[in-house]
CSV table of C-alpha atoms and ligand atoms in Angstrom, one decimal:
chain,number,residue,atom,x,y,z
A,1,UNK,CA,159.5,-142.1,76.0
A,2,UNK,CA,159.9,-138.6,77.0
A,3,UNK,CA,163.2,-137.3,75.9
A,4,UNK,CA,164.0,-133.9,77.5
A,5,UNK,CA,167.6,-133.6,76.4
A,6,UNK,CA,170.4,-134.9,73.4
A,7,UNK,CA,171.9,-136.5,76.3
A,8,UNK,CA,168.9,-138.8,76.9
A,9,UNK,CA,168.7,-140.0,73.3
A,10,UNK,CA,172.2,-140.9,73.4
A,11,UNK,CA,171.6,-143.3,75.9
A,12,UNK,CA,169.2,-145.0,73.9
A,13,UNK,CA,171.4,-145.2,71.0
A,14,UNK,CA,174.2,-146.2,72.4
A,15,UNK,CA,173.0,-148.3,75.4
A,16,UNK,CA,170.4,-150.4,73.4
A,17,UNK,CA,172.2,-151.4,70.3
A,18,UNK,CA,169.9,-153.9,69.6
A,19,UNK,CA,166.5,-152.3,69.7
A,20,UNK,CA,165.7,-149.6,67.2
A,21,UNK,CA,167.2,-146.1,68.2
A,22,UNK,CA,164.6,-143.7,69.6
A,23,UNK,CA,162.4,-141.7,66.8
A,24,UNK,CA,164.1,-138.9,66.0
A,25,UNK,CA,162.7,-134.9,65.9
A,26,UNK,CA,160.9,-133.8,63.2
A,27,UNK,CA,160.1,-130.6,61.9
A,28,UNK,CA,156.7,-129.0,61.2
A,29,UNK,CA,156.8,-129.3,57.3
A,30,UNK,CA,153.6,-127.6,56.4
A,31,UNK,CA,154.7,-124.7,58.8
A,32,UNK,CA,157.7,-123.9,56.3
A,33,UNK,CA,155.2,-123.6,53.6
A,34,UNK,CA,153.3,-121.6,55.3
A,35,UNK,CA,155.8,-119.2,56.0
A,36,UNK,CA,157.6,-120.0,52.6
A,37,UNK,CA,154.0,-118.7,51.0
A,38,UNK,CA,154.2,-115.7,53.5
A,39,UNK,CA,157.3,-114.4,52.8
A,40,UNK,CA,157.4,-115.1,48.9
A,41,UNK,CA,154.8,-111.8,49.5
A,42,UNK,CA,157.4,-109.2,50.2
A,43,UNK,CA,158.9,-108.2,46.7
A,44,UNK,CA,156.4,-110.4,44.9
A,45,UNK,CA,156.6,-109.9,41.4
A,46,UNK,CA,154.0,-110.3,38.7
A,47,UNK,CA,156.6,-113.6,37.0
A,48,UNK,CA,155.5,-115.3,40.7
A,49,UNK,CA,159.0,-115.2,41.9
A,50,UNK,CA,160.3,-112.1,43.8
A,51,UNK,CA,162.5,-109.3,43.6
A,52,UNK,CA,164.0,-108.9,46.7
A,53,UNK,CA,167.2,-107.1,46.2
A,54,UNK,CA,169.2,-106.4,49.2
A,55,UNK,CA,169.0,-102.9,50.7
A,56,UNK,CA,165.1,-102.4,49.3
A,57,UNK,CA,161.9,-101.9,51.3
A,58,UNK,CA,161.1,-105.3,50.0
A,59,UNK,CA,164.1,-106.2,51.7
A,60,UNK,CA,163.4,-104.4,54.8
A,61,UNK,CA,159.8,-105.5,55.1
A,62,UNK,CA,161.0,-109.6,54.2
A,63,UNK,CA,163.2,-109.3,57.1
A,64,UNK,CA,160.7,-107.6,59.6
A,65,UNK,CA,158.5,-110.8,58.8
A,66,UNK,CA,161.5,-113.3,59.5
A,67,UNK,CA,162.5,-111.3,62.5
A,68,UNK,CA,158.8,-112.1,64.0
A,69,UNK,CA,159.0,-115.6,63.1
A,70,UNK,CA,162.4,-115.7,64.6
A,71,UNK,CA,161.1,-114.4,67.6
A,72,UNK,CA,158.1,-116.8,67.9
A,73,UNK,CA,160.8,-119.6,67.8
A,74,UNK,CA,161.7,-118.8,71.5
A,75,UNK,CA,165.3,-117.1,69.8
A,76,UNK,CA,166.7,-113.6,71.6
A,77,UNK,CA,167.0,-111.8,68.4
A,78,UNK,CA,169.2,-109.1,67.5
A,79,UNK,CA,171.1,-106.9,64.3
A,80,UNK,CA,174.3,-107.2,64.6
A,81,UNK,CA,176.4,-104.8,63.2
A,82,UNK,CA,176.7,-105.7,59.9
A,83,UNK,CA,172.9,-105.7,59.4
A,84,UNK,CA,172.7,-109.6,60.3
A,85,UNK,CA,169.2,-111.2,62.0
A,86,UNK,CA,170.8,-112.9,64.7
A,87,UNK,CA,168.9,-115.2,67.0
A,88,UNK,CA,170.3,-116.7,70.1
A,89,UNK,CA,169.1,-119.6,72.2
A,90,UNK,CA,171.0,-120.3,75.3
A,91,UNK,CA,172.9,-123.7,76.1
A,92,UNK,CA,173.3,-125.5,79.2
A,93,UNK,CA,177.2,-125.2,78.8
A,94,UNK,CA,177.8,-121.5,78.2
A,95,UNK,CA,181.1,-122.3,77.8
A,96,UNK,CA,180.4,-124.6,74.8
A,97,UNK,CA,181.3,-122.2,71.2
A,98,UNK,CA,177.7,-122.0,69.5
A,99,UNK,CA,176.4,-124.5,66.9
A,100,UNK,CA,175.4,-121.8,63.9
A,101,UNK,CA,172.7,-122.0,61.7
A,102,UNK,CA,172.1,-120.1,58.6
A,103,UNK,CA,171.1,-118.5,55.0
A,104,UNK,CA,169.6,-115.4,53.4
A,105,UNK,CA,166.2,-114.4,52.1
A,106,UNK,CA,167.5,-111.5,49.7
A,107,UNK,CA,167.0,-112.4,46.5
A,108,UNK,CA,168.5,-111.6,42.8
A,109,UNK,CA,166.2,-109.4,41.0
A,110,UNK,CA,163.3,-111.4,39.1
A,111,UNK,CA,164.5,-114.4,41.7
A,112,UNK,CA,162.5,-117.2,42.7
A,113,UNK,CA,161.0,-118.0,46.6
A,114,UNK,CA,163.5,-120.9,47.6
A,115,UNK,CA,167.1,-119.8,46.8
A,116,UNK,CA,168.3,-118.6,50.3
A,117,UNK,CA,164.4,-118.7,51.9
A,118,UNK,CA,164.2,-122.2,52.0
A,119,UNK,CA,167.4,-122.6,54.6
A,120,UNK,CA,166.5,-119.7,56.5
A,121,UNK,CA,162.6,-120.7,57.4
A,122,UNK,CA,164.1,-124.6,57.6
A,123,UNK,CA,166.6,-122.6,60.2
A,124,UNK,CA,163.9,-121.1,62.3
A,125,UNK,CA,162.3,-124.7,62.0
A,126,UNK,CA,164.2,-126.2,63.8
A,127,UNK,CA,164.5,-123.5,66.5
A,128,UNK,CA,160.7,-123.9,66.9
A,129,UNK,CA,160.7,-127.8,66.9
A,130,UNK,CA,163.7,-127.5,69.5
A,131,UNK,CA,161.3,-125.0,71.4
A,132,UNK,CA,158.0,-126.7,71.2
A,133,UNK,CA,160.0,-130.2,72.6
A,134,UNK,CA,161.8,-127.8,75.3
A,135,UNK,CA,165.0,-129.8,74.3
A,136,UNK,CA,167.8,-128.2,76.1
A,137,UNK,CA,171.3,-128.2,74.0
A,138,UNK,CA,174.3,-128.2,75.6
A,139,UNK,CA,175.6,-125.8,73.0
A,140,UNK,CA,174.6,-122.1,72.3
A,141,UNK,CA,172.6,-122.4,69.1
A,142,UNK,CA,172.4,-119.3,66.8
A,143,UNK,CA,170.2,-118.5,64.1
A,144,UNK,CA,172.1,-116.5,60.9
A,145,UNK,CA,169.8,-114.7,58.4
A,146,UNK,CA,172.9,-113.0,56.8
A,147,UNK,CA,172.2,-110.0,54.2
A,148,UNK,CA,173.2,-109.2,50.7
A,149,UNK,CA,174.1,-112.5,50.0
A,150,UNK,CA,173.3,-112.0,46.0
A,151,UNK,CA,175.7,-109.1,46.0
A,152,UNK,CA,178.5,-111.0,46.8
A,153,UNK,CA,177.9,-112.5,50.2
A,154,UNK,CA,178.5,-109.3,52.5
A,155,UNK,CA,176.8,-110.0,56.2
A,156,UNK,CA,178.5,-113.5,56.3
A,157,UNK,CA,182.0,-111.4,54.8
A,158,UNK,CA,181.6,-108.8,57.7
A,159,UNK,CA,181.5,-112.6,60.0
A,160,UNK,CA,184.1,-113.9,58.3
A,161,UNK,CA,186.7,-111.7,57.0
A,162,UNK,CA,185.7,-108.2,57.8
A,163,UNK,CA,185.0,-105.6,55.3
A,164,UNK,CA,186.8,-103.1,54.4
A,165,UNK,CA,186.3,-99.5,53.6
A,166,UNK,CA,186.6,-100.1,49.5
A,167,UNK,CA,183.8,-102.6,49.5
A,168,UNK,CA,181.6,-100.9,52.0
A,169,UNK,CA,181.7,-98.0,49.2
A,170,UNK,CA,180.7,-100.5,46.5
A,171,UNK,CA,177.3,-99.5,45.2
A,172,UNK,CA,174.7,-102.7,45.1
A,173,UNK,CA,172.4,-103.5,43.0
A,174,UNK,CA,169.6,-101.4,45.6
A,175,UNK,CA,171.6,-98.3,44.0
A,176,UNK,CA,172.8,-97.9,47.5
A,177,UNK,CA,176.5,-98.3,48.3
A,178,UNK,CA,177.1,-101.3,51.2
A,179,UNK,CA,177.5,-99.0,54.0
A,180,UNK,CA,174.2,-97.1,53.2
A,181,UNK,CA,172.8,-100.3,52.7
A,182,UNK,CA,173.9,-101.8,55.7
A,183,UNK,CA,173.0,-98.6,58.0
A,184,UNK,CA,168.9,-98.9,56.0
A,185,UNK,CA,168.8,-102.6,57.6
A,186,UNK,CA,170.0,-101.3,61.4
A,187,UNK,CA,173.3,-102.2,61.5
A,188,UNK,CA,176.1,-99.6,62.3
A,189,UNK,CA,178.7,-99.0,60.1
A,190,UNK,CA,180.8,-97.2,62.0
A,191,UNK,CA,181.3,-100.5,64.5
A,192,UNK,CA,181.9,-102.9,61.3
A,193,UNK,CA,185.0,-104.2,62.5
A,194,UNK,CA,183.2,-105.9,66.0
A,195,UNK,CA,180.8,-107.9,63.5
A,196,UNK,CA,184.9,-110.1,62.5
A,197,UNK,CA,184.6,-113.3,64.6
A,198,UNK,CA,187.6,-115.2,65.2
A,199,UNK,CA,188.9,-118.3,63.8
A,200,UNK,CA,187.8,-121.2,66.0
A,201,UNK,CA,185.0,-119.2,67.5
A,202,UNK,CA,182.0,-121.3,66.3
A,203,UNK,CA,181.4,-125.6,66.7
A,204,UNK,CA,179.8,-125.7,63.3
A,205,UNK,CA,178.1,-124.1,60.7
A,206,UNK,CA,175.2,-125.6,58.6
A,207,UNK,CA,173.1,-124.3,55.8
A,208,UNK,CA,170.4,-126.2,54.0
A,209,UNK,CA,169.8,-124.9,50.4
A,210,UNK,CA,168.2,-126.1,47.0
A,211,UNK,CA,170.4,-127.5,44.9
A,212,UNK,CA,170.1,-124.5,41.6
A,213,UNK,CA,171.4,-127.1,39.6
A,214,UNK,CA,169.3,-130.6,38.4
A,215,UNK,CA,171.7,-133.0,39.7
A,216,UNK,CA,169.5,-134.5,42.7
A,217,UNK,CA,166.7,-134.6,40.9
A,218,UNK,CA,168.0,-136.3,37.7
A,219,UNK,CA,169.5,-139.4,39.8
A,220,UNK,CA,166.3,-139.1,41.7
A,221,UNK,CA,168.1,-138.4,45.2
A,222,UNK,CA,166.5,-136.5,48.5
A,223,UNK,CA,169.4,-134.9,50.1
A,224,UNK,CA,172.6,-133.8,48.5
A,225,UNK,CA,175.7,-133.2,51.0
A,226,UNK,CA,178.0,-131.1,50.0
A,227,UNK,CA,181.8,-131.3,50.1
A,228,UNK,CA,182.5,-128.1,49.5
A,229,UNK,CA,182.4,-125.3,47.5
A,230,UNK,CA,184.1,-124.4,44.2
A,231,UNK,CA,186.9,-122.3,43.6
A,232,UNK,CA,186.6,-120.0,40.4
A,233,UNK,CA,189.6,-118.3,38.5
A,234,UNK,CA,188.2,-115.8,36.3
A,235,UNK,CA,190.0,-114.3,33.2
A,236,UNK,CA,189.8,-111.9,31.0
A,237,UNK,CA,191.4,-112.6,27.1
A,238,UNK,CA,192.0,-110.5,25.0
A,239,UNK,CA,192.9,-111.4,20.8
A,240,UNK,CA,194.7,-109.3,18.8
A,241,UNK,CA,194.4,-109.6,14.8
A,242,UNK,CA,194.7,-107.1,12.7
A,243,UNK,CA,191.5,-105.0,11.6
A,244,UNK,CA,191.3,-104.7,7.5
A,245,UNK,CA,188.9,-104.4,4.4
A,246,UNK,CA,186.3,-107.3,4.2
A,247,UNK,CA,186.0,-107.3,0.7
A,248,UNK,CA,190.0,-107.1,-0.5
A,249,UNK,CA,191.6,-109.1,1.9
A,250,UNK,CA,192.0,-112.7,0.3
A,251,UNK,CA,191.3,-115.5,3.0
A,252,UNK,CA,194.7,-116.4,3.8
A,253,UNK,CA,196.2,-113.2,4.3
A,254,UNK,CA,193.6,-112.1,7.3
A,255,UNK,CA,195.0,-111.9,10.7
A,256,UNK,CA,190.8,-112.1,12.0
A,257,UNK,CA,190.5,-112.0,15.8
A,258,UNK,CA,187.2,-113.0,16.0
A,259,UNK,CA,188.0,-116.4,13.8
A,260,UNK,CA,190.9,-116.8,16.5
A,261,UNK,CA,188.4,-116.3,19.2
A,262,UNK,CA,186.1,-118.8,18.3
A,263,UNK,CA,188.5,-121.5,17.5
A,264,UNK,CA,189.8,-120.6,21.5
A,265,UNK,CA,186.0,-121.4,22.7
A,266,UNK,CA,185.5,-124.6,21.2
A,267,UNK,CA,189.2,-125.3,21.9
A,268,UNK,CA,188.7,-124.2,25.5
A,269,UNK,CA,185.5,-126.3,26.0
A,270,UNK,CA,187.2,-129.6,25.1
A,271,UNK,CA,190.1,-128.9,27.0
A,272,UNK,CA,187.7,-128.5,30.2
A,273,UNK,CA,186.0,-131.9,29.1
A,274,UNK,CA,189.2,-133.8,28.5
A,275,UNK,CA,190.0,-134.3,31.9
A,276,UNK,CA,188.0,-136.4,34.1
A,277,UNK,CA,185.8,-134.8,37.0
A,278,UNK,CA,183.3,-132.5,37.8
A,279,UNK,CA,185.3,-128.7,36.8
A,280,UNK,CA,183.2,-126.3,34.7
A,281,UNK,CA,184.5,-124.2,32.1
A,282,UNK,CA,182.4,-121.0,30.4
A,283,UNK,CA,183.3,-118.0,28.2
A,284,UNK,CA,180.8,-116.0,29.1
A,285,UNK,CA,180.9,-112.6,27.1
A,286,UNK,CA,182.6,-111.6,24.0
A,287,UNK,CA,183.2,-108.5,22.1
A,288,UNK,CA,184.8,-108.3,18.2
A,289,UNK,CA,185.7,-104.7,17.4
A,290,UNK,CA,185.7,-102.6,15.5
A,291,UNK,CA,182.3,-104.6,15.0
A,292,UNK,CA,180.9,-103.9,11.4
A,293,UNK,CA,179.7,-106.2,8.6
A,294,UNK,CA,182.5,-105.2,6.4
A,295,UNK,CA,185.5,-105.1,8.4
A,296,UNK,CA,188.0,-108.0,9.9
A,297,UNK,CA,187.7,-107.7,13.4
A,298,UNK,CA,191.0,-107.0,14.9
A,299,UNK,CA,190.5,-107.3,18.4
A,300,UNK,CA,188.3,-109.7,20.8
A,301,UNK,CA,188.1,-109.4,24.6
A,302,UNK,CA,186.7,-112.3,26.0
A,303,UNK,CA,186.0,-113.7,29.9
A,304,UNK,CA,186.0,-117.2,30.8
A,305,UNK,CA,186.2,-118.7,33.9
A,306,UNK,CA,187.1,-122.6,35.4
A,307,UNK,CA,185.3,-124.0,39.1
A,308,UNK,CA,186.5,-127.2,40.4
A,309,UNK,CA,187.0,-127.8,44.8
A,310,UNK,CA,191.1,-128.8,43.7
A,311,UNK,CA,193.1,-125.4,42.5
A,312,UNK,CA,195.6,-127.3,41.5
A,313,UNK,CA,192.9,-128.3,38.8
A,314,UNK,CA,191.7,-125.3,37.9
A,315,UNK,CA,196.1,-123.8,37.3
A,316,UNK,CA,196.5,-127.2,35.2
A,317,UNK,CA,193.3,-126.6,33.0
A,318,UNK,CA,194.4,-122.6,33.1
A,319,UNK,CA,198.1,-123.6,31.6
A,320,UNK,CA,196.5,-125.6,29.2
A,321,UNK,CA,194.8,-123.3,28.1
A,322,UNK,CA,197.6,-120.9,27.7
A,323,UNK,CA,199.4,-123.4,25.2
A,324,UNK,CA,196.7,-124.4,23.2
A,325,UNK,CA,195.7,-120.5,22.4
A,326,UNK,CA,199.3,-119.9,21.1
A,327,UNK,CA,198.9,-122.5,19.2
A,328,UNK,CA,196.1,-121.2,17.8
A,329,UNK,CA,197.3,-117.8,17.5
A,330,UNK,CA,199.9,-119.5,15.1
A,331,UNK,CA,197.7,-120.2,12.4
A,332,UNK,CA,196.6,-116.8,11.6
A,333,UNK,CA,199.6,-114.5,12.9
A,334,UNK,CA,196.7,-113.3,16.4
A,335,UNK,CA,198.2,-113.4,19.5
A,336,UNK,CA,196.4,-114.3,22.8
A,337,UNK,CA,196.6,-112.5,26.1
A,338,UNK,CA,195.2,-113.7,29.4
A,339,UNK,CA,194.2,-111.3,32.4
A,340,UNK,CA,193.5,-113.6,35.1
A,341,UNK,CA,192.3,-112.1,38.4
A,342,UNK,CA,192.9,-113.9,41.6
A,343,UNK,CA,191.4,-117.2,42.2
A,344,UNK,CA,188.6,-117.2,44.9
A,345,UNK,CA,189.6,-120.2,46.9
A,346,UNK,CA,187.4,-123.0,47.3
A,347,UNK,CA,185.5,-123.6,51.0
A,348,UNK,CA,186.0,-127.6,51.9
A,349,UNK,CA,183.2,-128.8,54.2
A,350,UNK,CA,184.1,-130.6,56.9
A,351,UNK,CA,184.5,-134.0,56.8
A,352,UNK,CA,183.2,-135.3,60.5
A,353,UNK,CA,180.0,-132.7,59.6
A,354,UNK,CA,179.7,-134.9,55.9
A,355,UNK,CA,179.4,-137.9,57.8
A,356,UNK,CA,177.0,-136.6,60.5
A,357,UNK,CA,174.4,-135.6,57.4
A,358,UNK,CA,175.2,-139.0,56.2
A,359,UNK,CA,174.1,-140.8,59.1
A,360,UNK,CA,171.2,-138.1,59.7
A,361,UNK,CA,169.8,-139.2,56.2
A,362,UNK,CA,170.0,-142.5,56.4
A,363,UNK,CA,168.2,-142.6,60.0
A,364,UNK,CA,165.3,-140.9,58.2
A,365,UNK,CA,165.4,-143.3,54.9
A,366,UNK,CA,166.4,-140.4,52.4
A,367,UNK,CA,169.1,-141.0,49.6
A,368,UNK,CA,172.1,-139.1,49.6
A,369,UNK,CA,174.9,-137.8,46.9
A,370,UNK,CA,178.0,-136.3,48.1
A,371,UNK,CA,178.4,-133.2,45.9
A,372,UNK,CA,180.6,-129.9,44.9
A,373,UNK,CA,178.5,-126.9,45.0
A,374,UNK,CA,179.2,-124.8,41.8
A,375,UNK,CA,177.6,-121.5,43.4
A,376,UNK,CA,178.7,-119.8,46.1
A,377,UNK,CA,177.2,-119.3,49.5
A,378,UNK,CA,176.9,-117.8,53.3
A,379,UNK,CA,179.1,-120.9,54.0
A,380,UNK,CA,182.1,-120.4,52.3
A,381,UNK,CA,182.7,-117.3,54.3
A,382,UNK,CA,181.9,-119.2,57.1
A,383,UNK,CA,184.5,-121.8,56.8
A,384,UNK,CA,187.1,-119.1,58.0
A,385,UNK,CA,185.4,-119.6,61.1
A,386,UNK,CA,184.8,-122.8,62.2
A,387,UNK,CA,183.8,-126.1,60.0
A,388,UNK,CA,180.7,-126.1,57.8
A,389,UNK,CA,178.5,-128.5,56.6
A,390,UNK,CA,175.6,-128.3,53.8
A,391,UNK,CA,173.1,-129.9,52.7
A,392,UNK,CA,171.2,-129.6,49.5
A,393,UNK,CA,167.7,-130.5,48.2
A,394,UNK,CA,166.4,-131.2,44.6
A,395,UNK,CA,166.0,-127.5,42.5
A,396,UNK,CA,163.3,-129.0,40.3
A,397,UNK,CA,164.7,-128.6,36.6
A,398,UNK,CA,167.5,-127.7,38.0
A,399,UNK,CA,166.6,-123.7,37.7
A,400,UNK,CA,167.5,-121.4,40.0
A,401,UNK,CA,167.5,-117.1,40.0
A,402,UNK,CA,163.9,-117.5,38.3
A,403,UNK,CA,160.4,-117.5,39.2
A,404,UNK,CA,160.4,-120.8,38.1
A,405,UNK,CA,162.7,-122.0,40.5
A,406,UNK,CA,160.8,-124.6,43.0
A,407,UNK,CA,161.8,-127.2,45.0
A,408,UNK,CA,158.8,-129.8,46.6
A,409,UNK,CA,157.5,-129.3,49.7
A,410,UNK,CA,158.5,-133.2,50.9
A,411,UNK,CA,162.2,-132.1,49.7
A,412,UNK,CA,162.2,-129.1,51.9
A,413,UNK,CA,160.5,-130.9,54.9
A,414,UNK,CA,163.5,-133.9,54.4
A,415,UNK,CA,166.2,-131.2,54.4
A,416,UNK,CA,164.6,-129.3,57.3
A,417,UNK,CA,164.5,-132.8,59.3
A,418,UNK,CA,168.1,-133.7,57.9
A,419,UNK,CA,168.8,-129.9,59.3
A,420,UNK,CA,167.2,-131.0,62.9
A,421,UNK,CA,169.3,-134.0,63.1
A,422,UNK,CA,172.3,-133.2,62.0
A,423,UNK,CA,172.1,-130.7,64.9
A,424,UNK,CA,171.1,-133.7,67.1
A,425,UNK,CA,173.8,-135.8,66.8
A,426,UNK,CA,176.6,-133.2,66.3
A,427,UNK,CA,174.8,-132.2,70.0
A,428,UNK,CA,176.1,-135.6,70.9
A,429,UNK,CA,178.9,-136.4,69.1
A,430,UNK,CA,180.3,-133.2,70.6
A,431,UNK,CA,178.6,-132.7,74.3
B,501,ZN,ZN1,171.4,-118.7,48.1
């Protein structure tokens, strides 16, 4: 059967019930790798990962090469403002708010070649496939490669909530500040307030992305969908003690911070574990002044953080953990202090676009886990657009922001096709 259009396959799936639904699209899986292999060339490093930090010619040169590739899909590409690849293909319905499609192929420096590249070439994929089959969406369909995602998500912020004049003064981690960084890429700074789309201006967005954690691949699952993205409250702590000679001050008359401290992180840790779910607790730096062999130390700053997708979670385990270090504070006459900065909120997928990836992988006979993402992504700033949807693949080993990161090139294909069809039938859900 020749299927031109969405709208043809829908007759056969919902018109002949009985008889097996028409094969769906697939992508070209060996293509991805090819470009995969291609573009893991710009900022190659000698580990066999990449460092290709945002605002670098590496950069630059990365995003030349996706620009082509964009362009060979059959997409109208263009910068926008805020430095973004955008690629346009035209629905049959210009009225219709565009489908949007997206990642980022900067990468942290020392990174690995799938973090952000494998959604973006899997993006283009499916342009390609769409434009080989000349299948004609109703919808607009754009193509998103956003930039400096590592350095705190910036082209998807411009999209999403604008940026303002303090972060566009930040420096990254290029040594160039945003703005400079954003003017190197061709965008134009002085028009950054145009890239801000408005609420309710976009059907959907999807992102396919590894995994960066082990999850999938542990259970031994294909395709991970994603119900959102975690929430973080950071906070600084500070203990004071009382800094005094090691060698004359008996045991029990020591006010020691750093004894305080590390009673607080073990504390802390089980406190995190004693509830059940899926939140993640870390204290991830420390310091002990004055910081000598033979002195008490009588201060520790210290930062931990909580994720979970509920805030009211993340405020219970913070309160908790308010009590439990003046508790401990008790014991040796220390007293805890918490700085916490503002939670980042978490980014809840939508759930219509969760089902849709559902029914997408179990059409193509791959295993699914619905799943928090602990990292951040392009999509969270997304969601203050329209609804998003993810889907993750299997991070072998579960490493990620290393050349060892890898993820199989069946997994990529799978998430690439899930990708396609998800697109298909959100096409028809939604004509
Ligand atoms: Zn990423």
């Amino acid at each position: 059967m020749k299927v031109s259009t969405f709208g043809a396959i829908i007759l056969t799936f919902t018109c002949s019930a009985a008889t097996p639904a028409a094969a769906p699209l697939k992508v070209n899986g060996p293509r991805i790798m090819v470009h995969l292999k291609a573009l893991s060339e710009f900022g190659k490093n000698p580990q066999g990962g990449v460092s290709r930090v945002a605002y670098t010619a590496a950069d630059k040169a990365g995003r030349e090469y996706v620009l082509r590739l964009m362009r060979e899909a059959g997409l109208d590409v263009s910068i926008d403002v805020a430095g973004n690849l955008v690629g346009t293909r035209a629905g049959t319905d210009a009225a219709l708010k565009p489908i949007v499609l997206g990642s980022h192929i900067d990468s942290v420096p020392e990174g690995g070649n799938y973090d952000g590249d494998v959604g973006s070439l899997g993006a283009i994929e499916v342009a390609q496939t769409l434009n080989e089959r000349s299948v004609r969406l109703h919808h607009p369909l754009q193509v998103i490669i956003f930039q400096n995602e590592e350095g705190g998500l910036l082209g998807s912020s411009a999209l999403g909530r604008g940026l303002d004049a303090a972060r566009l003064n930040t420096v990254s981690q290029s040594g160039k500040s945003i703005r400079d960084g954003i003017e190197f890429l061709g965008g134009d700074v002085s028009r950054i307030a145009e890239a801000k789309r408005q609420p309710g201006s976009i059907r959907a967005y999807l992102e396919l992305h590894i995994e960066q954690g082990a999850l999938l691949e542990q259970q031994h699952l294909q395709i991970g969908i994603v119900e959102g993205i975690v929430g973080i409250l950071d906070s600084e702590v500070t203990v004071e003690g009382f800094a005094n000679h090691a060698g004359t001050t008996p045991m029990d008359q020591r006010h020691d911070a750093l004894l305080s401290a590390a009673r607080f992180v073990d504390k802390f840790n089980s406190l995190v574990t004693s509830v059940p779910g899926r939140q993640v607790g870390t204290v991830g730096w420390i310091k002990a002044e004055p910081g000598a062999y033979n002195v008490i130390p009588g201060k520790v700053t210290l930062g931990l953080e909580i994720r979970d997708l509920d805030v009211s979670k993340i405020k219970a385990i913070f309160a908790r953990t308010g009590e439990a270090a003046e508790q401990i504070g008790r014991l040796n006459g220390t007293t805890f202090h918490f700085s916490p900065r503002d939670i980042s909120a978490p980014a809840l997928t939508d759930k219509s676009l969760q089902g849709i990836i559902a029914a997408t992988a179990k059409q193509l006979n791959l295993s699914t886990k619905v799943m928090p993402s602990g990292a951040g992504h392009d999509a969270q700033e997304m969601a203050n657009i329209g609804p998003i949807g993810m889907i993750f693949i299997p991070s072998v080993g579960g490493i990620s922001h290393s050349p060892k990161e890898f993820s199989n090139p069946a997994d990529i294909e799978n998430g690439a096709n899930v990708l396609l069809g998800t697109l298909e039938r959100l096409e028809i859900a939604d004509p």
